[in-house]
Each structure stands twice: as structure tokens, then as C-alpha cells.
Amino acid sequence: GGMLAGIAAYVKRVRPATMVIGVEAEEAAGMTSSLRAGKPVTLDSVGLFVDGAAVKTIGQETFRVCSSLVDDMVTVSNDEVCAAIKDIFNDTRVIQEPAGALAVAGVKKFIERTGSRDCTFAATTSGSNIDF
């Protein structure tokens, strides 16, 4: 939520017409649930596969910013996150942690859901929780 709020604040300031779409794991969709409810909600539980984004309760300020600047939310399954990790590795030879792969999984799902074509998408990948 915090990263989404910060990115949304910057993008909407620089390019207000640009859509900002947040992505969450289905098992930890606190922002999605909160935006639907119109207020921050606390999830009963969160899945831990995408542990870097597993938040039970989003912050008040994060909610305030996202509710006014985020255009859409996409939730993805663990399988979709795994497919994104593989895609990122195949394209870049970088092993991305699950939370970092959320954005790529979300872009893929958004394109599938909307049939978007001839558009430019940007996905922020981050995180460093991979240990060998």
C-alpha cells in the first residue's frame, strides 16, 4: 500500500491522465477490500507466499492517498505470481521474490481481463527476500 500510494502520488502529479493500477495477492488483498468498503478494513488472515506484501491492515494515510489516486486494483493468485517469477527470469535472468513479481502478474492479468492492446505498461518490481 505504501509503495502504491507513493507511486500514485508521483505519477498523478506528473501525468494525471496515466492510469495507476495496484496489484495484490488474492490471499492478502487489504487495499482492494478497503477501497471496496470505502474505509480501511482489517483482514482476518493473510497468506504468506507473497510475504513482502502481506498486510492485514493498511494505514489511514495510505488509504487516503490510494482512494483518491488509484484507478483500479488487480488481485492475482499464487500461481499467477509464480508464472510472473518465471517470466521475469526467462526475460532477464533475474530471480524476483514473490512480492516483487506482483506487478508483472498484475499487468498480465489486467491485459487478459481488459483485452488492452497497443498500450504502454510499466511494472515496478522490487524486493530482496530471496535466500539460497
CSV table of C-alpha atoms in Angstrom, one decimal:
chain,number,residue,atom,x,y,z
A,1,GLY,CA,0.0,0.0,0.0
A,2,GLY,CA,2.7,2.5,0.9
A,3,MET,CA,4.6,1.9,-2.4
A,4,LEU,CA,1.4,2.2,-4.3
A,5,ALA,CA,0.5,5.4,-2.6
A,6,GLY,CA,3.9,6.9,-3.3
A,7,ILE,CA,3.9,5.9,-6.9
A,8,ALA,CA,0.4,7.1,-7.5
A,9,ALA,CA,1.1,10.5,-5.9
A,10,TYR,CA,4.1,11.0,-8.2
A,11,VAL,CA,2.6,9.6,-11.4
A,12,LYS,CA,-0.7,11.6,-11.0
A,13,ARG,CA,1.3,14.8,-10.3
A,14,VAL,CA,3.5,14.3,-13.4
A,15,ARG,CA,1.0,12.7,-15.8
A,16,PRO,CA,-2.6,12.9,-14.4
A,17,ALA,CA,-4.1,11.0,-17.3
A,18,THR,CA,-2.0,8.0,-16.6
A,19,MET,CA,-3.8,5.1,-15.0
A,20,VAL,CA,-2.4,3.8,-11.8
A,21,ILE,CA,-3.3,0.2,-11.1
A,22,GLY,CA,-2.4,-1.6,-7.8
A,23,VAL,CA,-1.8,-5.3,-7.6
A,24,GLU,CA,-2.3,-7.5,-4.6
A,25,ALA,CA,-2.2,-11.2,-3.9
A,26,GLU,CA,-5.6,-12.8,-3.6
A,27,GLU,CA,-4.6,-14.0,-0.1
A,28,ALA,CA,-3.7,-10.5,1.1
A,29,ALA,CA,-5.9,-8.1,-0.7
A,30,GLY,CA,-6.2,-5.5,2.1
A,31,MET,CA,-6.2,-2.4,-0.2
A,32,THR,CA,-8.7,-3.9,-2.6
A,33,SER,CA,-11.0,-4.8,0.3
A,34,SER,CA,-10.6,-1.4,1.9
A,35,LEU,CA,-11.2,0.5,-1.3
A,36,ARG,CA,-14.4,-1.5,-1.9
A,37,ALA,CA,-15.5,-0.8,1.7
A,38,GLY,CA,-14.7,2.9,1.5
A,39,LYS,CA,-12.6,2.6,4.6
A,40,PRO,CA,-9.6,0.7,5.9
A,41,VAL,CA,-10.5,-2.8,6.9
A,42,THR,CA,-8.6,-5.5,8.8
A,43,LEU,CA,-8.3,-8.8,7.1
A,44,ASP,CA,-8.9,-11.9,9.2
A,45,SER,CA,-5.7,-13.5,7.9
A,46,VAL,CA,-3.2,-13.1,5.1
A,47,GLY,CA,-1.4,-15.7,3.0
A,48,LEU,CA,2.4,-15.6,3.4
A,49,PHE,CA,3.6,-16.7,-0.1
A,50,VAL,CA,3.8,-13.0,-1.1
A,51,ASP,CA,5.1,-12.1,2.4
A,52,GLY,CA,6.6,-8.8,1.3
A,53,ALA,CA,3.0,-7.5,0.7
A,54,ALA,CA,1.1,-9.5,3.3
A,55,VAL,CA,-0.6,-6.7,5.4
A,56,LYS,CA,-3.7,-7.3,7.5
A,57,THR,CA,-4.5,-3.6,8.0
A,58,ILE,CA,-3.5,-0.8,5.7
A,59,GLY,CA,-2.6,2.6,7.1
A,60,GLN,CA,-5.0,5.6,7.2
A,61,GLU,CA,-2.8,7.9,5.1
A,62,THR,CA,-2.0,5.1,2.6
A,63,PHE,CA,-5.8,4.5,2.2
A,64,ARG,CA,-6.5,8.2,1.8
A,65,VAL,CA,-3.9,8.6,-0.9
A,66,CYS,CA,-4.9,5.4,-2.8
A,67,SER,CA,-8.6,6.1,-2.6
A,68,SER,CA,-8.1,9.4,-4.4
A,69,LEU,CA,-5.4,8.5,-6.9
A,70,VAL,CA,-5.5,4.7,-7.7
A,71,ASP,CA,-7.7,3.9,-10.7
A,72,ASP,CA,-8.0,0.2,-10.3
A,73,MET,CA,-6.9,-2.8,-8.3
A,74,VAL,CA,-6.0,-6.3,-9.6
A,75,THR,CA,-5.7,-9.4,-7.4
A,76,VAL,CA,-3.6,-12.3,-8.5
A,77,SER,CA,-3.3,-15.9,-7.4
A,78,ASN,CA,-0.1,-17.6,-6.1
A,79,ASP,CA,0.1,-19.5,-9.4
A,80,GLU,CA,0.0,-16.2,-11.3
A,81,VAL,CA,2.8,-14.8,-9.2
A,82,CYS,CA,4.8,-18.0,-9.8
A,83,ALA,CA,4.3,-17.6,-13.6
A,84,ALA,CA,5.4,-14.0,-13.4
A,85,ILE,CA,8.6,-15.0,-11.5
A,86,LYS,CA,9.3,-17.5,-14.3
A,87,ASP,CA,8.6,-14.9,-17.0
A,88,ILE,CA,10.9,-12.4,-15.3
A,89,PHE,CA,13.7,-15.0,-15.0
A,90,ASN,CA,13.2,-16.1,-18.7
A,91,ASP,CA,13.3,-12.4,-19.9
A,92,THR,CA,16.1,-11.0,-17.6
A,93,ARG,CA,17.8,-13.9,-15.8
A,94,VAL,CA,16.8,-12.2,-12.5
A,95,ILE,CA,15.1,-14.2,-9.8
A,96,GLN,CA,12.4,-12.0,-8.4
A,97,GLU,CA,10.8,-12.6,-5.0
A,98,PRO,CA,7.0,-13.1,-5.0
A,99,ALA,CA,6.2,-9.5,-3.8
A,100,GLY,CA,8.4,-8.1,-6.5
A,101,ALA,CA,6.7,-10.1,-9.2
A,102,LEU,CA,3.2,-8.9,-8.2
A,103,ALA,CA,3.3,-6.1,-10.7
A,104,VAL,CA,4.2,-8.3,-13.6
A,105,ALA,CA,1.5,-10.8,-12.7
A,106,GLY,CA,-1.0,-7.9,-12.4
A,107,VAL,CA,-0.1,-6.4,-15.8
A,108,LYS,CA,-0.6,-9.8,-17.4
A,109,LYS,CA,-4.0,-10.3,-15.7
A,110,PHE,CA,-5.1,-6.7,-16.4
A,111,ILE,CA,-4.3,-7.2,-20.2
A,112,GLU,CA,-6.1,-10.5,-20.1
A,113,ARG,CA,-9.1,-9.0,-18.3
A,114,THR,CA,-9.5,-5.9,-20.4
A,115,GLY,CA,-8.2,-7.0,-23.7
A,116,SER,CA,-5.9,-4.0,-23.8
A,117,ARG,CA,-3.7,-3.7,-26.9
A,118,ASP,CA,-1.3,-1.0,-28.2
A,119,CYS,CA,-0.8,0.4,-24.7
A,120,THR,CA,2.3,1.1,-22.7
A,121,PHE,CA,2.5,-0.6,-19.3
A,122,ALA,CA,5.1,-0.1,-16.6
A,123,ALA,CA,5.5,-2.6,-13.7
A,124,THR,CA,7.6,-1.8,-10.6
A,125,THR,CA,9.5,-4.8,-9.5
A,126,SER,CA,11.2,-4.7,-6.1
A,127,GLY,CA,12.2,-6.7,-3.1
A,128,SER,CA,15.1,-8.7,-2.0
A,129,ASN,CA,13.7,-11.6,0.1
A,130,ILE,CA,15.3,-14.5,-2.0
A,131,ASP,CA,17.7,-16.6,0.0
A,132,PHE,CA,19.6,-19.6,-1.4
